[in-house]
Coordinates of C-alpha atoms and ligand atoms in Angstrom, one line a residue:
X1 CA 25.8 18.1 3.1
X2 CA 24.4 17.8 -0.6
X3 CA 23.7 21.4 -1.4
X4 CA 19.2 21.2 -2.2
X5 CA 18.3 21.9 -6.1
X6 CA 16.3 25.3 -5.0
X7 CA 14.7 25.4 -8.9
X8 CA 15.3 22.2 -10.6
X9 CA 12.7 19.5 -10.3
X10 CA 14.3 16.8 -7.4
X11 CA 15.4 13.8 -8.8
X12 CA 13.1 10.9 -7.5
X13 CA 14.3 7.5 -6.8
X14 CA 11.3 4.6 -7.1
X15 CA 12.1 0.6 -6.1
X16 CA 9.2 -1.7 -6.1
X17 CA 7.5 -1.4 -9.5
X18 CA 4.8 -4.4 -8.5
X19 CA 1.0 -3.7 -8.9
X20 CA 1.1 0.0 -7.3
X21 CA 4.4 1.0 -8.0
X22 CA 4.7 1.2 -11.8
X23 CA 1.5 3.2 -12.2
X24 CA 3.0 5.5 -9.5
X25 CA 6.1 5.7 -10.6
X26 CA 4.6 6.2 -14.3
X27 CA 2.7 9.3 -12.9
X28 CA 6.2 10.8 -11.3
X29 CA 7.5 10.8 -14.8
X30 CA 4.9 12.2 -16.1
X31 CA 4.7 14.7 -13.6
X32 CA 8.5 15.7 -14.8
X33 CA 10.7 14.6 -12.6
X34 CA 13.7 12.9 -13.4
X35 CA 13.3 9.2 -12.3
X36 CA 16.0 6.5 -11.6
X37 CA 14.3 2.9 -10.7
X38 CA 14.9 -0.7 -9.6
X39 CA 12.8 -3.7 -9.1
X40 CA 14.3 -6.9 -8.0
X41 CA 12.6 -8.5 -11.3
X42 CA 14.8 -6.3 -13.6
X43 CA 11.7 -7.2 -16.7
X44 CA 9.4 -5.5 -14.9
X45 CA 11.4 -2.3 -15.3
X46 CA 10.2 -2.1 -18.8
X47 CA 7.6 -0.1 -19.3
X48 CA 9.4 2.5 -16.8
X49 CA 12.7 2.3 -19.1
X50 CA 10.2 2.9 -22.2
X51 CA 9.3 6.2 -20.5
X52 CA 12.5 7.6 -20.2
X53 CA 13.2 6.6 -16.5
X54 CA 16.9 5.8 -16.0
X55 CA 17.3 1.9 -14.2
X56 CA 19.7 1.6 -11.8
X57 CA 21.5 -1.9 -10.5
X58 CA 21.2 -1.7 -7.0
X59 CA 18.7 0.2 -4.4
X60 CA 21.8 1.8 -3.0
X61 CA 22.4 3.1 -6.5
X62 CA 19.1 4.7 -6.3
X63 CA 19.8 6.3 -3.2
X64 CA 22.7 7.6 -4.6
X65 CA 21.2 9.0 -7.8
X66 CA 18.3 10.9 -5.6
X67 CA 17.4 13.4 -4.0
X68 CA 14.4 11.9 -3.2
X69 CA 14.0 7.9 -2.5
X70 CA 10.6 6.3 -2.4
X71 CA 10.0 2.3 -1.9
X72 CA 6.9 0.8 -2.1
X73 CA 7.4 -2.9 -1.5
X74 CA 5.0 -5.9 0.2
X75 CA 6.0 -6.5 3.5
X76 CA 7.9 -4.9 6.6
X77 CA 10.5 -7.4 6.4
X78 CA 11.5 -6.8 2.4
X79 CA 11.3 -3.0 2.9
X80 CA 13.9 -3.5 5.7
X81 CA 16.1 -6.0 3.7
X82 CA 16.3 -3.4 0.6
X83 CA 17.1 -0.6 3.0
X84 CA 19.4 -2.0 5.4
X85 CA 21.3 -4.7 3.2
X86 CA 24.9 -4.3 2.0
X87 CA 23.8 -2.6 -1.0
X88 CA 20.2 -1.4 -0.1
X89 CA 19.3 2.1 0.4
X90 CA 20.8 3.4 3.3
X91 CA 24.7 2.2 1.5
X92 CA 23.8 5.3 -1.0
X93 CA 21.8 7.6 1.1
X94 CA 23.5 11.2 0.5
X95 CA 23.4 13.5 3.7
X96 CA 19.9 15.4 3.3
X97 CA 18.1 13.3 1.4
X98 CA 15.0 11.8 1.7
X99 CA 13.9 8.3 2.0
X100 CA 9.4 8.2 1.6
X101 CA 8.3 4.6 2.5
X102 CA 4.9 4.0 0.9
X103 CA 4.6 0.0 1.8
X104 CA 1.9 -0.9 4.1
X105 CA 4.2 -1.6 7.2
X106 CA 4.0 -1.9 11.1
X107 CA 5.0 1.5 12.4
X108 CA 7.1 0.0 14.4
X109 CA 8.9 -0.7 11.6
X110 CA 8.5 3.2 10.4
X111 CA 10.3 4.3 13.2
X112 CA 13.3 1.9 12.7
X113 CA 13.4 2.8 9.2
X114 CA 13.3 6.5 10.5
X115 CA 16.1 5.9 13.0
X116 CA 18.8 4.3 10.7
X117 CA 18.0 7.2 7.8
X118 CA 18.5 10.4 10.9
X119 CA 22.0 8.2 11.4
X120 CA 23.1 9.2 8.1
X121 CA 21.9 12.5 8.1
X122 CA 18.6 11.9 5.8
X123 CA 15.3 12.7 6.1
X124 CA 12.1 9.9 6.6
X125 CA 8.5 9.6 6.0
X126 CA 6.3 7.1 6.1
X127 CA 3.7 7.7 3.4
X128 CA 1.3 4.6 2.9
X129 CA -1.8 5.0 0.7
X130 CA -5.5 4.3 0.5
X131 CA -7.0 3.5 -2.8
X132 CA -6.0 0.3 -5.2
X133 CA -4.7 0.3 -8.7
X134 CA -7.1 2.6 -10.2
X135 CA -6.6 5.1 -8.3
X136 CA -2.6 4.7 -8.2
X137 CA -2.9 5.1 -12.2
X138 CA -5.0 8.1 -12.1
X139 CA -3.3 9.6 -9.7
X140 CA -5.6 10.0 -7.0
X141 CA -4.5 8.4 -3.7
X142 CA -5.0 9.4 -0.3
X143 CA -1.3 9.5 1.1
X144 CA -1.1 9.1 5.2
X145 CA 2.5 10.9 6.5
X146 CA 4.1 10.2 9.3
X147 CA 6.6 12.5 9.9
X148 CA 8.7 16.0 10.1
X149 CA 6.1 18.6 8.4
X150 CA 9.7 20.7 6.9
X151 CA 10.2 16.9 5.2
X152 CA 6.7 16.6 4.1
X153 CA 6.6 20.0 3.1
X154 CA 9.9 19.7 0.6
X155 CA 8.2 16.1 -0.3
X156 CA 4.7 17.5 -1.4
X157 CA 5.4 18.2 -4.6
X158 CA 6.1 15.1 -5.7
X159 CA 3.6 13.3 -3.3
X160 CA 1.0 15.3 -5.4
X161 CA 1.9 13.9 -8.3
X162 CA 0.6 10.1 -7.1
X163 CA -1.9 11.4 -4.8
X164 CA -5.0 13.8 -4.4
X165 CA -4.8 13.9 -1.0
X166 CA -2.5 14.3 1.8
X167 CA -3.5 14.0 5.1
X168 CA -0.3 14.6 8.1
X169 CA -1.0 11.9 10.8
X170 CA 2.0 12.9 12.9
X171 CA 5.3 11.6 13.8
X172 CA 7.2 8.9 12.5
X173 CA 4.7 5.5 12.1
X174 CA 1.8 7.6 12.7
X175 CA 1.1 7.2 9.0
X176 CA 1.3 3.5 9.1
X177 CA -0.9 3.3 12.1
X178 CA -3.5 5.0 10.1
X179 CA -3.4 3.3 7.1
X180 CA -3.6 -0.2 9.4
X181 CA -7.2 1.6 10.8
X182 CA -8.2 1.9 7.5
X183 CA -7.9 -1.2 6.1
X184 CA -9.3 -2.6 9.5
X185 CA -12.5 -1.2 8.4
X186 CA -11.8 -2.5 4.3
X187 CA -11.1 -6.1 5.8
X188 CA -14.6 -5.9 7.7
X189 CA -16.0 -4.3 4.7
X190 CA -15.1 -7.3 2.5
X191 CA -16.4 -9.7 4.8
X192 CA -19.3 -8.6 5.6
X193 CA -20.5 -8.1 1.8
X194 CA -19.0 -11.3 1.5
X195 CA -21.2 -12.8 4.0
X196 CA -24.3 -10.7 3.1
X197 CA -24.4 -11.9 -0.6
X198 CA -23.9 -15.7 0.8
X199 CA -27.0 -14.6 3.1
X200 CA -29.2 -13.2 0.1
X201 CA -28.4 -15.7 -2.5
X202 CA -29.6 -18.4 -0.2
X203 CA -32.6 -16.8 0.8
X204 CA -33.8 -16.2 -2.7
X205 CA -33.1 -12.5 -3.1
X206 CA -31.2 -11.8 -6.5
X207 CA -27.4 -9.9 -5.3
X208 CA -27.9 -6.9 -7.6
X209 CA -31.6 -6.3 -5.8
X210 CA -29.5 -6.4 -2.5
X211 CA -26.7 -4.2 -4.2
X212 CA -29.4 -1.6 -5.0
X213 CA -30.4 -1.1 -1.5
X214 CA -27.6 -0.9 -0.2
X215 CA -26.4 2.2 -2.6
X216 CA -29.8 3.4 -1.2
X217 CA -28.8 3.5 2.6
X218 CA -27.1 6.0 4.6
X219 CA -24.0 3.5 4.5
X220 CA -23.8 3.6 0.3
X221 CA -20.1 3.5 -0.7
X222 CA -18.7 3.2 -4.5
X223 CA -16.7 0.5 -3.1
X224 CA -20.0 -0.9 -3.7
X225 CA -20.0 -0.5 -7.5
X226 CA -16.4 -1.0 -7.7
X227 CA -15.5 -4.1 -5.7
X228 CA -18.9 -5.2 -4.6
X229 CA -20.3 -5.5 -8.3
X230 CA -17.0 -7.5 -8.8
X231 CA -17.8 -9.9 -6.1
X232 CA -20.6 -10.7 -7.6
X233 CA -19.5 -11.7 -10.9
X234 CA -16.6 -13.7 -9.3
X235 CA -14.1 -11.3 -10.7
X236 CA -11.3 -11.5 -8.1
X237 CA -8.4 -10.8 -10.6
X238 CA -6.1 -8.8 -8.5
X239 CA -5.8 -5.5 -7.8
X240 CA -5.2 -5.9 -4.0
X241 CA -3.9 -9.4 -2.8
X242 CA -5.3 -11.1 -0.8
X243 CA -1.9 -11.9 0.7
X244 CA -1.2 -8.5 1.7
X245 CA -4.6 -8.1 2.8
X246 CA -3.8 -10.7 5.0
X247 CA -0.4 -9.2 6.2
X248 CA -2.5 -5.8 7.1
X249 CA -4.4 -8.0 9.3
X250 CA -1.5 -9.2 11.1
X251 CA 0.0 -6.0 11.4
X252 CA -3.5 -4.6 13.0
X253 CA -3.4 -7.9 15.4
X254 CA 0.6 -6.4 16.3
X255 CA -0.3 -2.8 16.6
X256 CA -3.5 -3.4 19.1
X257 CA -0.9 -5.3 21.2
X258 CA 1.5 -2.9 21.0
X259 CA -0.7 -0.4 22.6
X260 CA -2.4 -2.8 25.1
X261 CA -5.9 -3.3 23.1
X262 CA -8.3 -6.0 22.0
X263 CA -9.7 -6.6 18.3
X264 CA -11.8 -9.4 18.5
X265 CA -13.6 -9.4 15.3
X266 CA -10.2 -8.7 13.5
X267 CA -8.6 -11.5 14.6
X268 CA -11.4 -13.3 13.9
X269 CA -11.1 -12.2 10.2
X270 CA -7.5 -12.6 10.1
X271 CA -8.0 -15.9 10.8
X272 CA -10.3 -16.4 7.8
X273 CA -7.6 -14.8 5.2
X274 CA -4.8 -16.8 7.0
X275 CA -7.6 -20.1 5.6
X276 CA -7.6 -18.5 2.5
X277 CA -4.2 -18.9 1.8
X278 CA -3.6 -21.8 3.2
X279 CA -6.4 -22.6 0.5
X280 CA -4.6 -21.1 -2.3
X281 CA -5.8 -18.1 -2.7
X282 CA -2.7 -15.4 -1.9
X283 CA -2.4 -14.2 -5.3
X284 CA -6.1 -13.3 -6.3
X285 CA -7.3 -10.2 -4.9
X286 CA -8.9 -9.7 -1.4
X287 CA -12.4 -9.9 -2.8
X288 CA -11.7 -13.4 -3.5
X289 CA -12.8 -14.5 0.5
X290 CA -16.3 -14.6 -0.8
X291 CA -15.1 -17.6 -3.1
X292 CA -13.1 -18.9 0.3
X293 CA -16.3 -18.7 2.1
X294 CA -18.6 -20.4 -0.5
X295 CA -16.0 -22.9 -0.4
X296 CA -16.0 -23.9 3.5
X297 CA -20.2 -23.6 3.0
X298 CA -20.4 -25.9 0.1
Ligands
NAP301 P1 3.0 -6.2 -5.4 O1 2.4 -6.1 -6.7 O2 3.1 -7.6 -4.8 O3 4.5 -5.7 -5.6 C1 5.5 -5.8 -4.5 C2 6.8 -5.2 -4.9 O4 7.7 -5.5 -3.9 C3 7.4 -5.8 -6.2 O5 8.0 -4.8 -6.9 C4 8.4 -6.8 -5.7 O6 9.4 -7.2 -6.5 C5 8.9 -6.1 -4.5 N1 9.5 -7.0 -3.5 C6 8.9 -7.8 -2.6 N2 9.8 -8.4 -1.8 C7 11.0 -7.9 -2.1 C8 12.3 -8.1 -1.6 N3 12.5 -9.0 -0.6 N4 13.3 -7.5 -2.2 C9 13.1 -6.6 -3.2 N5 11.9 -6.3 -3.7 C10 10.8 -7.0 -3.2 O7 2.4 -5.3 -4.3 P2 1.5 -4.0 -4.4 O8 0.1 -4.4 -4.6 O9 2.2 -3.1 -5.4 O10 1.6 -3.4 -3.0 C11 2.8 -2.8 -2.5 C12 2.6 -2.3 -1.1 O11 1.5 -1.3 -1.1 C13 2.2 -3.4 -0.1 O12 2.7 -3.1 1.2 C14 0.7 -3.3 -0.1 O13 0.1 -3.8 1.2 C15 0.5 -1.8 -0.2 N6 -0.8 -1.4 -0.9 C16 -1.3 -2.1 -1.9 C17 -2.5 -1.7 -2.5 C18 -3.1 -2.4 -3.7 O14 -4.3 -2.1 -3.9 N7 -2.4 -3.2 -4.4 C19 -3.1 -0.5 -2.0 C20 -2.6 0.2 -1.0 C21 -1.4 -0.3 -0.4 P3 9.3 -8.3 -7.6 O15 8.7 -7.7 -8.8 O16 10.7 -8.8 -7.9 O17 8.4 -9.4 -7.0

């Protein structure tokens, strides 16, 4: 077993530098710790090279290289293909390391992740996150864990250094079943503002009027200020696509059947972003369903 560094800062592994990985992995160096990367687009490992991370050829090289290996990919399917594939992750895992998935995934596909690392004497958490770019570049997400609390406990260090808080849902997949809660109530969020401005506009009321009461009410957010003010000036450049918003819902729609429950409304509004799509719309952000919705209304 690879003897653990008991002074020297663990040497993190990061593959996926898309949207929140860079800024995240940007934070780990600047946290410190030695960094090795890979992104299947090798250009976009260049602002990460420029601050002194070391890029690596394969995921299994990253393993290798780490003490601690963190993937933050887009869906359950890639996260599996760069772990389990001939030279994915698992190929380098060293006995007693640790592989931290951060991708928005099923937890059923947690736990499988978490069964094939225990095979090869690792360690697993799933660690998804609340919050969207901004807060992945200042350093301030909410990480959900699902896992061992000895694993989480040897991981927090560097799990502060991306986020500002850590919440321990329980065992493996427990943090990816929170996570799909939590954007359950962002996807309703979204389409509901969505709908209410649509609402307003047409009944004469100016959106920033309607944007004041609302920060007013018991229910004021600073999504509001952030994402709702955005809506309104059609700014859906993307921050969260609307694509992966999409795949959340799906994986909600899977996890409520998996444990024997109805969603109506989200399947409802799954059905909406699956429209969007199909209308074009994957890469913009989320927000962007208020521009599929003024569509279908003319
Ligand atoms: P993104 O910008 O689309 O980046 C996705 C990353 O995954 C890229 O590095 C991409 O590589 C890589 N990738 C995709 N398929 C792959 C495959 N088959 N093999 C190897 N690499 C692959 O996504 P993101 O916005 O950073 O989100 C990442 C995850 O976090 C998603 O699960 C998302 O739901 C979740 N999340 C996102 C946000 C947000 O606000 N954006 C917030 C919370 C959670 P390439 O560069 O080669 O395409």
């Amino acid at each position: 077993m690879r003897p653990r560094k008991t002074t020297a800062r663990p040497t993190v592994g990061f593959i996926g530098l898309g949207t929140m990985g860079t800024p995240m992995a940007l934070n780990l160096l600047q946290a410190g710790f030695p960094l090795v990367v890979w992104n299947r687009t090798t250009s976009k490992t260049g602002p990460l090279k420029a601050a002194r991370a070391t890029v690596a050829a394969s995921p299994s090289a990253v393993a290798a290289a780490s003490d601690i290996t963190i993937t933050m990919l887009a869906q359950p399917h890639d996260v599996e293909e760069v772990v389990l594939a001939a030279r994915g992750v698992l190929a380098g895992l060293q006995p007693g390391s640790v592989l931290v998935d951060m991708s928005t995934v099923s937890p059923a596909t947690s736990r499988k992740l978490a069964a094939a690392v225990l095979t090869k004497q690792g360690e697993f958490l799933d660690a998804p996150v609340v919050g969207s770019k901004g807060p992945a570049t200042a350093g301030t997400l909410v990480i959900l864990v699902g896992g061992l609390s000895q694993t989480l406990d040897r991981c927090r260090p560097v799990l502060s250094a991306m986020g500002k808080t850590i919440v321990h849902a329980g065992g493996f997949g427990t943090g990816s079943s929170l996570k799909l809660a939590t954007n359950l109530m962002l996807a309703h969020l979204a389409i509901g503002f969505a709908e209410a401005l649509l609402l307003v506009q047409r009944a004469g009321i100016g959106p920033t009027k309607y944007l004041d009461v609302l920060q007013a009410s018991t229910f004021h957010s600073p999504w509001y200020q952030t994402k709702g003010a955005g809506m309104i000036q059609r700014d859906f450049s993307p921050h969260f696509a609307l694509k992966h918003m999409r795949k959340d819902l799906r994986l909600m729609g899977q996890l409520a059947a998996d444990v024997r429950i109805a969603l109506p409304v989200t399947e409802a509004i799954e059905q909406m972003f699956a429209q969007a799509e199909s209308a074009g719309l994957s890469e913009q952000d989320y927000s962007a369903i208020l521009g599929y919705l003024e569509g279908v209304q003319g």
